[in-house]
Amino acid sequence: MSDSIIGAGPKRIDGQRKVTGEAPYAADHHPDNMAYGYGIFSTIARGTVTGLELDAARQSPGVIDIFHHGHFPELHRSPASMPQGNKVEETRLPFEDNHVHYEGQFVALVVADTFENARAAARKVVVSYQADDNAIANLDQGVKAHGTKKGGDNHERGDAAGSFDGAAHSIDVTYTTPVETHNPMEMHASVASWEGDRLTIYESSQGVVQQRGALSKIFGIPQEHIRVESPFIGSGFGSKLWMWPHAVAASAAARETGRPVQLVVPREQMFTTTGHRPETRQRMRLATDDSGRLVSLRHESINTTSFTDQYVETCGSVTKSLYSCPNLLVSHETTQVNRGTPTSMRAPGAAPGLFALESAIDEMAHEAGVDPLEFRLNNYADRDESQDLDFSSNHIREATQKAAEQFGWHDRNPEIGSMREGHEIIGYGMAACNWEAIKRECEARVSLRADGTAHVTCATQDIGTGTYTIVAQTVSDITGLPLEKITVRLGDTSYPAGPVSGGSWTTATTLPAVAAATREAIEELKGYATSKKGDFADVDSDSLTFENGQLTHDGQGVDYVDVLKGQRLASADGHAHTQGADDRYSYRSFGAHFVEVRWDPGISNLRVSRVVSAIDVGRVINSMTARNQVEGAIVMGLGMAHFEATDYDARNARPVNNNYAEYVVPVHADQPPEVDVILLDYPDLEFNEFGARGIGEIGITGMAAAVANAVYHATGKRIRDLPIFKEKLMENVPEVQSA
Ligand code: MOS
């Protein structure tokens, strides 16, 4: 048995197929006789479709059919339940009625013989509307027009209001974050085909099992008649967790036309009809005693949701347990706006929530006259006070101190704008990061084959994070087979049910199932070996060991391939079904970011020059892919800090920068010259046998606050509204002495 493969850093086993273009993504599938769909999307944000002029489009070359309300099969809504396995975020069906709730909503769908013909015809469709002039474009308008509605995940302990009044130091500040839109490289796409009453759909999906369940409810057909495949996806960041209307439209159109239909969501409509991170407004009230200990903490958050569904951005989820505070209130409310339904985006709740919390902690430390690093070390919670549970494993103090040391925090001159180099003012900022560790139910199957290979199947997905590779590492660890001999198949509902690739839970959920299935397969193999015809016919199977591909007893080893071949067997198989996490502990991951910014006040140029992050995520399974996840999340966090915002025209609620050119995400030139990731690697064996807690999301949490805190240190400007555009720093520029 090799134990070095766990924690090693082998390259992605699917990497070569991806970079050579061999890996099939959803829209790479072209079943015979496939037709192409192209959507017609509403150009108003609120109102009614009053008519469709279709004659010109119908006569356009290659058109097969045009679907809309009035010409679309009657379908059913999904109950949208995650436990039932049929969750969708937008419950309204495409073309369900004539109402328009947001700009970019499907109002019709052209199906034609080619993509170009479908698009050309779609542009000939003339839609008439009765627009309601009171489209709600943003959070403030929503609150004014419709008020707010309470959301879930609230928490209260002690007397937060009473202890705030009369405390030695206090702050009362409000932060806002804009809509951010997922922009994975690969656009959403469906390729749907029917054979009789059986549907096969290739989808760029983070959750094939949930999509199958939702399609089953929507079409009223058994799950067994539906196959959803998503073997490769060009990431999703949460936008592909749950099925969106285009997949329903494509499936229905395929059934109606009797041909496979491919439907790709154009980039513009990825800003409207496939989710986004909602706008938030967060009021933070914090108070400390004389010594800088928190005595009161209130985090009250409002986020925008759609008129069709309530989505709660749980901004206070981390606030409940990161700091020790006897008097605490966390509340969530939503307000409706004319936008599509929001959804999870990398570290939902925590990413905007920790911008507010970790900026406010910095402000509070400043107000109390305590160094922000010391303030955190003094106030971090030792146990989860919101659940009254111990943490299974928590090394946040060590993470914070290690990163601080590597970063050189102690060289920081706390005076604002005091650290200078040439034209530039240097700012140091820090923030904690935090994410829940989640483990779900999972099934997996492993076959040890007579050809000397192992074959693993599980209906989870690899969204680019390295799931294929860590599954192979797991089987290799137990069997001793090299990675090249292990085939991993994911992203197909015909495999044993696996989890949605989200919530950073895939590793902790999938590996225990794969390990259990591998051990089951070995048990089956031992049974064959100790059967009457076996190599160890008289031996008790419990006394056999399996190491490096051999069954061994009393120093005598037989290759497992020979055990199978000797009995003309193709394989020994194991199937496992593992359960989700228990509730003995509070399971969370922890860490801290340290950021250096450089600001040139003469031209108001701002850049992040250095990042050091130390993360405590339990055991690391693959040191390379784990590091990649944190590095990617840091970069995404910089995008959140500096660039990302979907802007809506206040007059008509239309997103105006709905494209790759004007919705700005970090590019290579924006990368900080130095990004240092420290992975603490303390196995959390209370959580699962691997001690791994998952790593996809934690790295983005706290990043925007760390940048904002560094910007404050450099400029004296406290930016409470993301993103930190450079122009926000242009007023009241402190005087700079030339060197
Ligand atoms: Mo993540 S937002 O759970 O894909």
Short mmCIF file of N, CA, C and O in Angstrom, two decimals, residues 312-410:
data_model
loop_
_atom_site.label_atom_id
_atom_site.label_comp_id
_atom_site.label_asym_id
_atom_site.label_seq_id
_atom_site.Cartn_x
_atom_site.Cartn_y
_atom_site.Cartn_z
N VAL A 312 -32.16 33.70 -1.10
CA VAL A 312 -31.56 34.43 0.02
C VAL A 312 -30.04 34.30 -0.06
O VAL A 312 -29.51 33.18 -0.10
N GLU A 313 -29.36 35.40 -0.13
CA GLU A 313 -27.89 35.42 -0.06
C GLU A 313 -27.54 35.50 1.43
O GLU A 313 -27.76 36.53 2.08
N THR A 314 -27.02 34.39 1.97
CA THR A 314 -26.87 34.29 3.42
C THR A 314 -25.57 34.97 3.88
O THR A 314 -24.62 34.30 4.32
N CYS A 315 -25.58 36.29 3.80
CA CYS A 315 -24.36 37.07 4.10
C CYS A 315 -23.88 36.89 5.53
O CYS A 315 -22.70 37.04 5.81
N GLY A 316 -24.80 36.57 6.44
CA GLY A 316 -24.39 36.45 7.84
C GLY A 316 -24.03 35.03 8.26
O GLY A 316 -23.81 34.78 9.45
N SER A 317 -23.91 34.13 7.29
CA SER A 317 -23.70 32.72 7.65
C SER A 317 -22.40 32.52 8.45
O SER A 317 -22.35 31.73 9.39
N VAL A 318 -21.35 33.23 8.07
CA VAL A 318 -20.07 33.09 8.77
C VAL A 318 -20.05 33.89 10.07
O VAL A 318 -19.44 33.49 11.06
N THR A 319 -20.76 35.02 10.05
CA THR A 319 -20.76 35.93 11.19
C THR A 319 -21.22 35.24 12.47
O THR A 319 -20.81 35.61 13.57
N LYS A 320 -22.07 34.25 12.30
CA LYS A 320 -22.63 33.55 13.47
C LYS A 320 -21.55 32.89 14.32
O LYS A 320 -21.74 32.72 15.52
N SER A 321 -20.44 32.46 13.69
CA SER A 321 -19.51 31.60 14.44
C SER A 321 -18.04 31.96 14.34
O SER A 321 -17.23 31.34 15.02
N LEU A 322 -17.67 32.96 13.54
CA LEU A 322 -16.22 33.20 13.37
C LEU A 322 -15.62 33.85 14.61
O LEU A 322 -14.53 33.50 15.04
N TYR A 323 -16.36 34.81 15.19
CA TYR A 323 -15.84 35.52 16.36
C TYR A 323 -16.65 35.15 17.60
O TYR A 323 -17.83 34.84 17.51
N SER A 324 -15.98 35.23 18.72
CA SER A 324 -16.66 35.00 19.98
C SER A 324 -17.39 36.29 20.35
O SER A 324 -16.79 37.35 20.42
N CYS A 325 -18.69 36.18 20.55
CA CYS A 325 -19.45 37.36 20.94
C CYS A 325 -20.77 36.90 21.56
O CYS A 325 -21.55 36.19 20.91
N PRO A 326 -21.01 37.30 22.81
CA PRO A 326 -22.20 36.80 23.50
C PRO A 326 -23.51 37.40 22.98
O PRO A 326 -24.57 36.80 23.15
N ASN A 327 -23.42 38.57 22.37
CA ASN A 327 -24.64 39.27 21.95
C ASN A 327 -24.57 39.48 20.44
O ASN A 327 -23.81 40.31 19.96
N LEU A 328 -25.38 38.72 19.73
CA LEU A 328 -25.20 38.69 18.27
C LEU A 328 -26.53 38.54 17.56
O LEU A 328 -27.41 37.81 18.02
N LEU A 329 -26.64 39.22 16.45
CA LEU A 329 -27.85 39.12 15.63
C LEU A 329 -27.45 39.04 14.15
O LEU A 329 -26.67 39.88 13.68
N VAL A 330 -27.97 38.04 13.48
CA VAL A 330 -27.77 37.91 12.04
C VAL A 330 -29.14 37.81 11.40
O VAL A 330 -29.94 36.96 11.81
N SER A 331 -29.43 38.68 10.45
CA SER A 331 -30.73 38.58 9.79
C SER A 331 -30.61 38.81 8.29
O SER A 331 -29.69 39.49 7.82
N HIS A 332 -31.54 38.18 7.56
CA HIS A 332 -31.55 38.27 6.10
C HIS A 332 -32.93 38.66 5.61
O HIS A 332 -33.92 38.14 6.10
N GLU A 333 -32.94 39.55 4.65
CA GLU A 333 -34.19 39.92 4.00
C GLU A 333 -33.95 40.00 2.51
O GLU A 333 -32.82 40.17 2.06
N THR A 334 -35.04 39.88 1.76
CA THR A 334 -34.92 40.01 0.30
C THR A 334 -35.87 41.09 -0.19
O THR A 334 -36.86 41.41 0.48
N THR A 335 -35.55 41.64 -1.35
CA THR A 335 -36.48 42.55 -2.00
C THR A 335 -36.51 42.20 -3.48
O THR A 335 -35.49 41.79 -4.06
N GLN A 336 -37.71 42.33 -4.08
CA GLN A 336 -37.87 41.87 -5.46
C GLN A 336 -37.49 42.95 -6.46
O GLN A 336 -37.87 44.12 -6.31
N VAL A 337 -36.77 42.54 -7.47
CA VAL A 337 -36.42 43.44 -8.58
C VAL A 337 -36.68 42.71 -9.88
O VAL A 337 -36.83 41.48 -9.91
N ASN A 338 -36.72 43.47 -10.98
CA ASN A 338 -36.96 42.84 -12.28
C ASN A 338 -35.65 42.35 -12.89
O ASN A 338 -35.11 42.92 -13.84
N ARG A 339 -35.16 41.31 -12.29
CA ARG A 339 -33.98 40.61 -12.80
C ARG A 339 -34.31 39.13 -12.74
O ARG A 339 -35.23 38.72 -12.03
N GLY A 340 -33.54 38.32 -13.46
CA GLY A 340 -33.71 36.88 -13.35
C GLY A 340 -33.43 36.44 -11.93
O GLY A 340 -32.94 37.20 -11.09
N THR A 341 -33.73 35.18 -11.63
CA THR A 341 -33.52 34.67 -10.28
C THR A 341 -32.03 34.53 -9.99
O THR A 341 -31.30 33.99 -10.81
N PRO A 342 -31.59 35.05 -8.84
CA PRO A 342 -30.18 34.88 -8.48
C PRO A 342 -29.87 33.43 -8.13
O PRO A 342 -30.78 32.60 -7.97
N THR A 343 -28.61 33.13 -7.97
CA THR A 343 -28.22 31.78 -7.56
C THR A 343 -26.89 31.84 -6.83
O THR A 343 -26.30 32.90 -6.66
N SER A 344 -26.45 30.67 -6.38
CA SER A 344 -25.16 30.57 -5.72
C SER A 344 -24.04 30.97 -6.67
O SER A 344 -24.01 30.53 -7.81
N MET A 345 -23.14 31.79 -6.19
CA MET A 345 -21.90 32.04 -6.92
C MET A 345 -20.78 31.83 -5.90
O MET A 345 -20.92 32.20 -4.74
N ARG A 346 -19.73 31.21 -6.34
CA ARG A 346 -18.60 30.81 -5.49
C ARG A 346 -18.63 31.44 -4.09
O ARG A 346 -18.53 32.65 -3.95
N ALA A 347 -18.78 30.59 -3.08
CA ALA A 347 -18.94 31.00 -1.69
C ALA A 347 -20.15 31.91 -1.50
O ALA A 347 -20.05 33.03 -0.99
N PRO A 348 -21.35 31.41 -1.92
CA PRO A 348 -22.55 32.21 -1.75
C PRO A 348 -22.73 32.62 -0.29
O PRO A 348 -22.47 31.83 0.60
N GLY A 349 -23.18 33.82 -0.07
CA GLY A 349 -23.34 34.32 1.30
C GLY A 349 -22.01 34.81 1.86
O GLY A 349 -21.85 35.98 2.17
N ALA A 350 -21.05 33.91 1.94
CA ALA A 350 -19.79 34.25 2.59
C ALA A 350 -18.96 35.27 1.79
O ALA A 350 -18.28 36.11 2.38
N ALA A 351 -19.01 35.21 0.47
CA ALA A 351 -18.16 36.12 -0.30
C ALA A 351 -18.60 37.58 -0.09
O ALA A 351 -17.79 38.41 0.34
N PRO A 352 -19.86 37.93 -0.33
CA PRO A 352 -20.27 39.30 0.01
C PRO A 352 -20.32 39.52 1.52
O PRO A 352 -20.01 40.63 2.00
N GLY A 353 -20.69 38.48 2.27
CA GLY A 353 -20.84 38.62 3.72
C GLY A 353 -19.52 38.94 4.40
O GLY A 353 -19.46 39.78 5.30
N LEU A 354 -18.44 38.29 3.97
CA LEU A 354 -17.15 38.57 4.59
C LEU A 354 -16.52 39.86 4.06
O LEU A 354 -15.62 40.40 4.70
N PHE A 355 -16.98 40.35 2.92
CA PHE A 355 -16.56 41.71 2.56
C PHE A 355 -17.03 42.67 3.65
O PHE A 355 -16.27 43.50 4.16
N ALA A 356 -18.29 42.52 4.05
CA ALA A 356 -18.84 43.41 5.08
C ALA A 356 -18.22 43.11 6.45
O ALA A 356 -17.72 44.01 7.13
N LEU A 357 -18.24 41.85 6.85
CA LEU A 357 -17.77 41.51 8.20
C LEU A 357 -16.30 41.86 8.37
O LEU A 357 -15.91 42.50 9.37
N GLU A 358 -15.48 41.46 7.42
CA GLU A 358 -14.04 41.65 7.60
C GLU A 358 -13.59 43.08 7.35
O GLU A 358 -12.54 43.49 7.84
N SER A 359 -14.38 43.85 6.60
CA SER A 359 -14.13 45.30 6.54
C SER A 359 -14.52 45.93 7.87
O SER A 359 -13.81 46.79 8.40
N ALA A 360 -15.66 45.49 8.40
CA ALA A 360 -16.15 46.07 9.66
C ALA A 360 -15.22 45.73 10.82
O ALA A 360 -14.99 46.57 11.70
N ILE A 361 -14.67 44.53 10.81
CA ILE A 361 -13.71 44.17 11.87
C ILE A 361 -12.50 45.10 11.81
O ILE A 361 -11.99 45.56 12.83
N ASP A 362 -12.06 45.41 10.59
CA ASP A 362 -10.94 46.34 10.43
C ASP A 362 -11.30 47.72 10.97
O ASP A 362 -10.51 48.36 11.68
N GLU A 363 -12.51 48.16 10.66
CA GLU A 363 -12.96 49.47 11.15
C GLU A 363 -13.08 49.46 12.68
O GLU A 363 -12.75 50.43 13.35
N MET A 364 -13.59 48.36 13.19
CA MET A 364 -13.77 48.23 14.64
C MET A 364 -12.42 48.25 15.35
O MET A 364 -12.24 48.91 16.39
N ALA A 365 -11.45 47.51 14.78
CA ALA A 365 -10.11 47.47 15.37
C ALA A 365 -9.51 48.87 15.40
O ALA A 365 -8.94 49.31 16.41
N HIS A 366 -9.68 49.57 14.29
CA HIS A 366 -9.17 50.93 14.20
C HIS A 366 -9.82 51.82 15.26
O HIS A 366 -9.14 52.57 15.97
N GLU A 367 -11.12 51.69 15.38
CA GLU A 367 -11.88 52.49 16.35
C GLU A 367 -11.44 52.18 17.79
O GLU A 367 -11.34 53.07 18.64
N ALA A 368 -11.15 50.92 18.04
CA ALA A 368 -10.74 50.51 19.39
C ALA A 368 -9.25 50.71 19.62
O ALA A 368 -8.75 50.45 20.73
N GLY A 369 -8.53 51.10 18.57
CA GLY A 369 -7.11 51.36 18.72
C GLY A 369 -6.27 50.09 18.85
O GLY A 369 -5.23 50.07 19.51
N VAL A 370 -6.73 49.02 18.19
CA VAL A 370 -6.00 47.75 18.26
C VAL A 370 -5.56 47.38 16.85
O VAL A 370 -6.30 47.61 15.89
N ASP A 371 -4.37 46.82 16.72
CA ASP A 371 -3.91 46.32 15.43
C ASP A 371 -4.91 45.28 14.92
O ASP A 371 -5.35 44.41 15.68
N PRO A 372 -5.28 45.35 13.62
CA PRO A 372 -6.31 44.43 13.12
C PRO A 372 -5.94 42.95 13.25
O PRO A 372 -6.83 42.10 13.41
N LEU A 373 -4.65 42.64 13.18
CA LEU A 373 -4.22 41.25 13.38
C LEU A 373 -4.45 40.84 14.84
O LEU A 373 -5.05 39.79 15.11
N GLU A 374 -4.01 41.69 15.77
CA GLU A 374 -4.20 41.39 17.19
C GLU A 374 -5.69 41.30 17.52
O GLU A 374 -6.13 40.44 18.29
N PHE A 375 -6.45 42.22 16.92
CA PHE A 375 -7.89 42.24 17.18
C PHE A 375 -8.52 40.89 16.84
O PHE A 375 -9.30 40.34 17.62
N ARG A 376 -8.13 40.36 15.70
CA ARG A 376 -8.71 39.06 15.29
C ARG A 376 -8.24 37.95 16.22
O ARG A 376 -9.04 37.13 16.67
N LEU A 377 -6.94 37.92 16.51
CA LEU A 377 -6.43 36.85 17.38
C LEU A 377 -7.11 36.91 18.74
O LEU A 377 -7.36 35.87 19.36
N ASN A 378 -7.44 38.10 19.21
CA ASN A 378 -8.11 38.25 20.50
C ASN A 378 -9.58 37.85 20.47
O ASN A 378 -10.17 37.57 21.51
N ASN A 379 -10.18 37.91 19.28
CA ASN A 379 -11.63 37.74 19.22
C ASN A 379 -12.11 36.48 18.49
O ASN A 379 -13.31 36.18 18.53
N TYR A 380 -11.20 35.77 17.82
CA TYR A 380 -11.63 34.53 17.15
C TYR A 380 -12.34 33.62 18.16
O TYR A 380 -11.91 33.50 19.32
N ALA A 381 -13.37 32.95 17.69
CA ALA A 381 -14.10 32.03 18.57
C ALA A 381 -13.33 30.72 18.74
O ALA A 381 -12.71 30.23 17.80
N ASP A 382 -13.39 30.14 19.92
CA ASP A 382 -12.76 28.84 20.17
C ASP A 382 -13.73 27.69 19.93
O ASP A 382 -13.33 26.54 19.80
N ARG A 383 -15.00 28.00 19.95
CA ARG A 383 -16.00 27.00 19.59
C ARG A 383 -17.15 27.69 18.86
O ARG A 383 -17.23 28.91 18.86
N ASP A 384 -18.00 26.92 18.21
CA ASP A 384 -19.09 27.49 17.44
C ASP A 384 -20.20 27.90 18.42
O ASP A 384 -20.97 27.05 18.89
N GLU A 385 -20.25 29.18 18.72
CA GLU A 385 -21.21 29.67 19.70
C GLU A 385 -22.64 29.70 19.14
O GLU A 385 -23.60 29.76 19.89
N SER A 386 -22.77 29.66 17.81
CA SER A 386 -24.12 29.70 17.24
C SER A 386 -24.80 28.33 17.37
O SER A 386 -26.02 28.26 17.46
N GLN A 387 -24.01 27.27 17.36
CA GLN A 387 -24.59 25.92 17.47
C GLN A 387 -24.28 25.28 18.81
O GLN A 387 -24.72 24.15 19.07
N ASP A 388 -23.50 25.98 19.63
CA ASP A 388 -23.05 25.42 20.89
C ASP A 388 -22.33 24.08 20.67
O ASP A 388 -22.62 23.08 21.32
N LEU A 389 -21.42 24.10 19.71
CA LEU A 389 -20.65 22.88 19.38
C LEU A 389 -19.18 23.23 19.28
O LEU A 389 -18.82 24.35 18.92
N ASP A 390 -18.34 22.23 19.57
CA ASP A 390 -16.91 22.40 19.29
C ASP A 390 -16.69 22.33 17.78
O ASP A 390 -17.43 21.65 17.08
N PHE A 391 -15.64 23.00 17.32
CA PHE A 391 -15.21 22.79 15.94
C PHE A 391 -14.50 21.44 15.87
O PHE A 391 -13.78 21.06 16.80
N SER A 392 -14.69 20.73 14.77
CA SER A 392 -14.00 19.44 14.62
C SER A 392 -12.49 19.66 14.60
O SER A 392 -11.73 18.85 15.12
N SER A 393 -12.07 20.76 14.02
CA SER A 393 -10.65 21.06 13.88
C SER A 393 -10.57 22.51 13.42
O SER A 393 -11.21 22.88 12.44
N ASN A 394 -9.80 23.31 14.14
CA ASN A 394 -9.75 24.74 13.81
C ASN A 394 -8.36 25.26 14.11
O ASN A 394 -7.94 25.29 15.26
N HIS A 395 -7.65 25.67 13.05
CA HIS A 395 -6.28 26.17 13.22
C HIS A 395 -6.19 27.60 12.69
O HIS A 395 -5.20 27.97 12.06
N ILE A 396 -7.23 28.39 12.95
CA ILE A 396 -7.24 29.73 12.36
C ILE A 396 -6.16 30.63 12.96
O ILE A 396 -5.59 31.46 12.25
N ARG A 397 -5.84 30.42 14.22
CA ARG A 397 -4.79 31.28 14.80
C ARG A 397 -3.44 30.98 14.15
O ARG A 397 -2.71 31.89 13.78
N GLU A 398 -3.18 29.71 13.99
CA GLU A 398 -1.91 29.35 13.35
C GLU A 398 -1.88 29.84 11.90
O GLU A 398 -0.86 30.35 11.42
N ALA A 399 -3.01 29.69 11.19
CA ALA A 399 -3.06 30.15 9.80
C ALA A 399 -2.79 31.65 9.74
O ALA A 399 -1.99 32.13 8.93
N THR A 400 -3.44 32.39 10.61
CA THR A 400 -3.31 33.84 10.60
C THR A 400 -1.87 34.24 10.93
O THR A 400 -1.28 35.10 10.26
N GLN A 401 -1.30 33.58 11.93
CA GLN A 401 0.06 33.96 12.33
C GLN A 401 1.10 33.56 11.29
O GLN A 401 2.02 34.31 11.00
N LYS A 402 0.91 32.39 10.69
CA LYS A 402 1.87 31.95 9.65
C LYS A 402 1.86 32.90 8.46
O LYS A 402 2.90 33.28 7.93
N ALA A 403 0.63 33.24 8.03
CA ALA A 403 0.53 34.14 6.88
C ALA A 403 1.09 35.51 7.23
O ALA A 403 1.78 36.13 6.42
N ALA A 404 0.82 35.97 8.44
CA ALA A 404 1.31 37.29 8.87
C ALA A 404 2.84 37.32 8.84
O ALA A 404 3.45 38.29 8.38
N GLU A 405 3.43 36.25 9.32
CA GLU A 405 4.89 36.18 9.38
C GLU A 405 5.49 36.16 7.98
O GLU A 405 6.41 36.91 7.66
N GLN A 406 4.93 35.30 7.13
CA GLN A 406 5.45 35.21 5.77
C GLN A 406 5.26 36.53 5.02
O GLN A 406 6.10 36.93 4.23
N PHE A 407 4.16 37.21 5.30
CA PHE A 407 3.84 38.46 4.61
C PHE A 407 4.71 39.61 5.13
O PHE A 407 5.07 40.52 4.38
N GLY A 408 5.08 39.54 6.38
CA GLY A 408 5.83 40.65 6.98
C GLY A 408 4.92 41.72 7.57
O GLY A 408 5.21 42.91 7.52
N TRP A 409 3.80 41.27 8.16
CA TRP A 409 2.82 42.20 8.74
C TRP A 409 3.44 43.07 9.82
O TRP A 409 3.08 44.23 10.00
N HIS A 410 4.40 42.52 10.54
CA HIS A 410 4.95 43.26 11.68
C HIS A 410 5.81 44.46 11.24
O HIS A 410 6.10 45.33 12.04
#
